[in-house]
Amino acid sequence: MSKVIVTDHPLIQHKLTLMRDKNTGSKDFRQLLTEITMLMGYEITRNLPLEDAEIQTPVVNATCKVLQGKKLGIVPILRAGLGMVDGLVNLIPAAKIGHVGLYRDPETLQPVEYYCKLPQDIHEREMLIVDPMLATGGSAVAAIDVLKKKGATNIKLVNLVAAPEGIEEVKKYHPDVDIYVASIDEKLNDHGYIVPGLGDAGDRLFGTK
Ligand SMILES: O=P(O)(O)OC[C@H]1O[C@H](OP(=O)(O)OP(=O)(O)O)[C@H](O)[C@@H]1O
Ligand SMILES: O=c1cc[nH]c(=O)[nH]1
Ligand SMILES: [Mg+2]
């Protein structure tokens, strides 16, 4: 069954509150999302495998730890997921970046796919799907479906804010996928928006309506 890891460090909670505030403009919203994603990255990468390396410090020869060089991939769900790429790439500069384009039909709330470009060696990589909002879960389930069809077997989902309904949907269809989230909010409203949430993440990131 999917594990749900809530990364609720005080710095993350403080920055998320600033993002939720409707008076926060696009420039600060983008910056805060990058900062929070970096902080979440600390937890997401906690179990990366290490190996020994022989080095010389200025004092002695020493056996120290380095990353084994596990292959990672980052896949933002367009558009809003783009806001979570820089924070992770700052930590994992060698990661490959794929893109899955999905928008949620405002009437049916069903995800509509319009773009897909993924690393060819996706089956060898740990793939991190990023999207600030997990609402009904339809977009996340569809994105995971796409990656699995292309051969991915090791997938984590990274969201900023999730509704309980979205978490249940991912667990139901993809119980092998762990979910990292900064906050589990109260519920969805009648229009499928997360409450209290932060509004439309894509519009706030990019300054569109
Ligand atoms: O869990 P769901 O109910 O599927 O909703 C979540 C999706 O909705 C938002 O994208 P949106 O459709 O607004 O597209 P955008 O990123 O282009 O704004 C958000 O970024 C998620 O991808
Ligand atoms: O609250 C929500 C739900 C879906 N998409 C968003 O951007 N915000
Ligand atoms: Mg949007």
Tab-separated table of C-alpha atoms in Angstrom, residues 7-207:
chain	number	residue	atom	x	y	z
A	7	THR	CA	6.811	16.800	5.059
A	8	ASP	CA	5.541	19.295	7.611
A	9	HIS	CA	8.778	20.952	8.728
A	10	PRO	CA	8.055	24.378	10.310
A	11	LEU	CA	9.789	26.206	7.436
A	12	ILE	CA	7.580	24.361	4.937
A	13	GLN	CA	4.409	25.159	6.907
A	14	HIS	CA	5.338	28.844	7.146
A	15	LYS	CA	6.142	29.154	3.446
A	16	LEU	CA	2.988	27.240	2.477
A	17	THR	CA	0.850	29.662	4.485
A	18	LEU	CA	2.390	32.521	2.486
A	19	MET	CA	1.524	30.666	-0.725
A	20	ARG	CA	-2.070	30.117	0.371
A	21	ASP	CA	-2.576	33.859	0.999
A	22	LYS	CA	-4.504	35.251	-1.973
A	23	ASN	CA	-2.504	38.500	-1.755
A	24	THR	CA	0.765	36.705	-2.597
A	25	GLY	CA	1.705	37.530	-6.208
A	26	SER	CA	3.241	35.283	-8.883
A	27	LYS	CA	6.873	36.232	-8.222
A	28	ASP	CA	6.733	35.296	-4.530
A	29	PHE	CA	4.476	32.291	-5.230
A	30	ARG	CA	7.073	30.852	-7.660
A	31	GLN	CA	9.976	31.538	-5.303
A	32	LEU	CA	8.179	29.955	-2.335
A	33	LEU	CA	7.263	26.864	-4.343
A	34	THR	CA	10.910	26.402	-5.340
A	35	GLU	CA	12.044	26.798	-1.730
A	36	ILE	CA	9.450	24.345	-0.396
A	37	THR	CA	10.270	21.800	-3.092
A	38	MET	CA	13.949	21.971	-2.093
A	39	LEU	CA	13.036	21.380	1.535
A	40	MET	CA	10.776	18.464	0.552
A	41	GLY	CA	13.669	17.134	-1.535
A	42	TYR	CA	15.588	16.485	1.683
A	43	GLU	CA	12.973	13.869	2.673
A	44	ILE	CA	12.367	12.555	-0.846
A	45	THR	CA	16.074	11.749	-1.276
A	46	ARG	CA	16.577	10.399	2.249
A	47	ASN	CA	16.977	6.763	1.145
A	48	LEU	CA	19.303	7.283	-1.821
A	49	PRO	CA	21.952	4.555	-1.710
A	50	LEU	CA	25.497	5.455	-0.680
A	51	GLU	CA	28.844	3.768	-1.296
A	52	ASP	CA	32.316	4.121	0.146
A	53	ALA	CA	34.903	6.409	-1.441
A	54	GLU	CA	38.582	6.608	-0.497
A	55	ILE	CA	39.703	10.229	-0.248
A	56	GLN	CA	42.490	12.245	1.345
A	57	THR	CA	41.481	15.012	3.689
A	58	PRO	CA	44.189	17.591	4.520
A	59	VAL	CA	44.832	15.439	7.620
A	60	VAL	CA	44.553	11.702	6.738
A	61	ASN	CA	43.326	9.135	4.224
A	62	ALA	CA	39.663	8.497	4.920
A	63	THR	CA	36.821	6.282	3.776
A	64	CYS	CA	33.763	8.463	3.283
A	65	LYS	CA	30.333	8.141	1.757
A	66	VAL	CA	29.254	9.285	-1.715
A	67	LEU	CA	26.002	8.744	-3.611
A	68	GLN	CA	26.009	5.527	-5.637
A	69	GLY	CA	24.724	7.519	-8.579
A	70	LYS	CA	21.230	6.037	-8.738
A	71	LYS	CA	19.487	7.275	-11.855
A	72	LEU	CA	16.622	9.676	-11.195
A	73	GLY	CA	14.014	11.296	-13.386
A	74	ILE	CA	11.723	14.223	-12.650
A	75	VAL	CA	8.375	14.527	-14.456
A	76	PRO	CA	6.321	17.678	-13.942
A	77	ILE	CA	2.636	17.452	-14.839
A	78	LEU	CA	2.197	20.537	-17.054
A	79	ARG	CA	1.667	23.265	-16.346
A	80	ALA	CA	1.729	23.730	-12.598
A	81	GLY	CA	4.230	20.915	-12.021
A	82	LEU	CA	6.886	23.045	-13.744
A	83	GLY	CA	7.020	25.137	-10.573
A	84	MET	CA	8.464	22.182	-8.665
A	85	VAL	CA	11.276	21.309	-11.088
A	86	ASP	CA	13.931	23.878	-10.127
A	87	GLY	CA	13.842	23.016	-6.424
A	88	LEU	CA	14.606	19.360	-7.147
A	89	VAL	CA	17.101	20.004	-9.949
A	90	ASN	CA	19.069	22.234	-7.567
A	91	LEU	CA	19.548	19.147	-5.381
A	92	ILE	CA	19.850	16.520	-8.130
A	93	PRO	CA	21.502	18.275	-11.082
A	94	ALA	CA	22.048	15.057	-13.087
A	95	ALA	CA	18.357	14.069	-13.104
A	96	LYS	CA	16.669	13.717	-16.487
A	97	ILE	CA	13.447	15.687	-16.910
A	98	GLY	CA	10.372	14.352	-18.706
A	99	HIS	CA	7.087	16.173	-19.258
A	100	VAL	CA	3.483	14.997	-19.182
A	101	GLY	CA	0.875	17.541	-20.295
A	102	LEU	CA	-2.530	17.117	-18.662
A	103	TYR	CA	-5.303	19.552	-17.963
A	104	ARG	CA	-8.400	18.930	-15.940
A	105	ASP	CA	-11.608	19.522	-17.889
A	106	PRO	CA	-13.435	22.170	-15.811
A	107	GLU	CA	-16.857	20.527	-16.344
A	108	THR	CA	-16.125	16.816	-15.978
A	109	LEU	CA	-12.956	17.201	-13.837
A	110	GLN	CA	-11.467	14.419	-15.992
A	111	PRO	CA	-7.795	14.735	-17.051
A	112	VAL	CA	-7.068	15.340	-20.732
A	113	GLU	CA	-3.595	14.386	-22.002
A	114	TYR	CA	-1.958	16.700	-24.560
A	115	TYR	CA	1.790	16.062	-24.325
A	116	CYS	CA	4.263	13.384	-23.317
A	117	LYS	CA	8.070	13.259	-23.548
A	118	LEU	CA	9.939	10.932	-21.222
A	119	PRO	CA	13.526	9.679	-20.820
A	120	GLN	CA	14.153	6.538	-22.895
A	121	ASP	CA	15.712	4.612	-20.015
A	122	ILE	CA	12.721	5.268	-17.744
A	123	HIS	CA	12.664	1.599	-16.657
A	124	GLU	CA	16.101	2.052	-15.024
A	125	ARG	CA	15.229	5.260	-13.182
A	126	GLU	CA	13.471	6.239	-10.008
A	127	MET	CA	10.845	8.636	-11.345
A	128	LEU	CA	9.504	11.587	-9.334
A	129	ILE	CA	6.192	12.916	-10.663
A	130	VAL	CA	5.680	16.488	-9.412
A	131	ASP	CA	2.513	18.590	-9.295
A	132	PRO	CA	1.576	21.089	-6.579
A	133	MET	CA	-2.078	19.987	-6.421
A	134	LEU	CA	-3.582	16.536	-5.819
A	135	ALA	CA	-7.320	17.223	-5.889
A	136	THR	CA	-9.599	14.441	-7.216
A	137	GLY	CA	-6.436	12.502	-8.070
A	138	GLY	CA	-7.492	12.034	-11.698
A	139	SER	CA	-4.444	13.835	-13.133
A	140	ALA	CA	-1.958	12.021	-10.894
A	141	VAL	CA	-3.473	8.595	-11.643
A	142	ALA	CA	-3.369	9.377	-15.391
A	143	ALA	CA	0.268	10.564	-15.216
A	144	ILE	CA	1.319	7.430	-13.318
A	145	ASP	CA	-0.550	5.310	-15.922
A	146	VAL	CA	1.449	7.030	-18.693
A	147	LEU	CA	4.808	6.422	-16.989
A	148	LYS	CA	3.998	2.778	-16.238
A	149	LYS	CA	2.929	2.197	-19.870
A	150	LYS	CA	6.349	3.547	-20.941
A	151	GLY	CA	8.099	1.101	-18.615
A	152	ALA	CA	8.571	2.868	-15.279
A	153	THR	CA	8.486	0.528	-12.277
A	154	ASN	CA	9.756	2.823	-9.523
A	155	ILE	CA	7.609	5.948	-9.125
A	156	LYS	CA	7.102	8.491	-6.348
A	157	LEU	CA	4.444	11.207	-6.419
A	158	VAL	CA	5.367	14.634	-5.001
A	159	ASN	CA	2.590	17.150	-4.271
A	160	LEU	CA	2.459	20.346	-2.282
A	161	VAL	CA	-1.196	20.188	-1.167
A	162	ALA	CA	-3.426	17.121	-1.319
A	163	ALA	CA	-7.090	16.471	-0.673
A	164	PRO	CA	-7.912	13.226	1.167
A	165	GLU	CA	-9.988	12.206	-1.882
A	166	GLY	CA	-6.943	12.460	-4.171
A	167	ILE	CA	-4.752	10.416	-1.862
A	168	GLU	CA	-7.383	7.651	-1.744
A	169	GLU	CA	-7.629	7.656	-5.557
A	170	VAL	CA	-3.866	7.201	-6.002
A	171	LYS	CA	-3.777	4.464	-3.338
A	172	LYS	CA	-6.659	2.669	-5.094
A	173	TYR	CA	-5.121	2.590	-8.578
A	174	HIS	CA	-1.396	2.704	-7.781
A	175	PRO	CA	-0.764	1.186	-4.345
A	176	ASP	CA	2.941	0.798	-5.193
A	177	VAL	CA	3.457	4.588	-5.451
A	178	ASP	CA	4.475	6.513	-2.320
A	179	ILE	CA	3.141	10.056	-1.955
A	180	TYR	CA	5.159	12.980	-0.536
A	181	VAL	CA	3.035	15.961	0.409
A	182	ALA	CA	3.526	19.156	2.417
A	183	SER	CA	-0.097	19.291	3.605
A	184	ILE	CA	-3.212	17.136	3.569
A	185	ASP	CA	-6.052	19.640	3.463
A	186	GLU	CA	-9.640	19.248	4.580
A	187	LYS	CA	-11.675	18.398	1.480
A	188	LEU	CA	-12.687	19.272	-2.080
A	189	ASN	CA	-15.412	21.832	-2.766
A	190	ASP	CA	-18.230	21.361	-5.328
A	191	HIS	CA	-15.944	22.585	-8.133
A	192	GLY	CA	-13.163	20.127	-7.304
A	193	TYR	CA	-10.949	22.765	-5.657
A	194	ILE	CA	-8.979	21.910	-2.533
A	195	VAL	CA	-10.233	23.553	0.703
A	196	PRO	CA	-8.586	25.599	2.153
A	197	GLY	CA	-6.056	25.022	-0.668
A	198	LEU	CA	-4.391	27.867	-2.534
A	199	GLY	CA	-6.608	28.314	-5.590
A	200	ASP	CA	-5.499	27.433	-9.113
A	201	ALA	CA	-1.780	26.698	-8.790
A	202	GLY	CA	-1.035	27.052	-12.530
A	203	ASP	CA	-2.780	30.408	-12.811
A	204	ARG	CA	-1.043	31.762	-9.717
A	205	LEU	CA	2.393	30.524	-10.857
A	206	PHE	CA	2.141	31.928	-14.345
A	207	GLY	CA	-0.099	34.946	-13.752
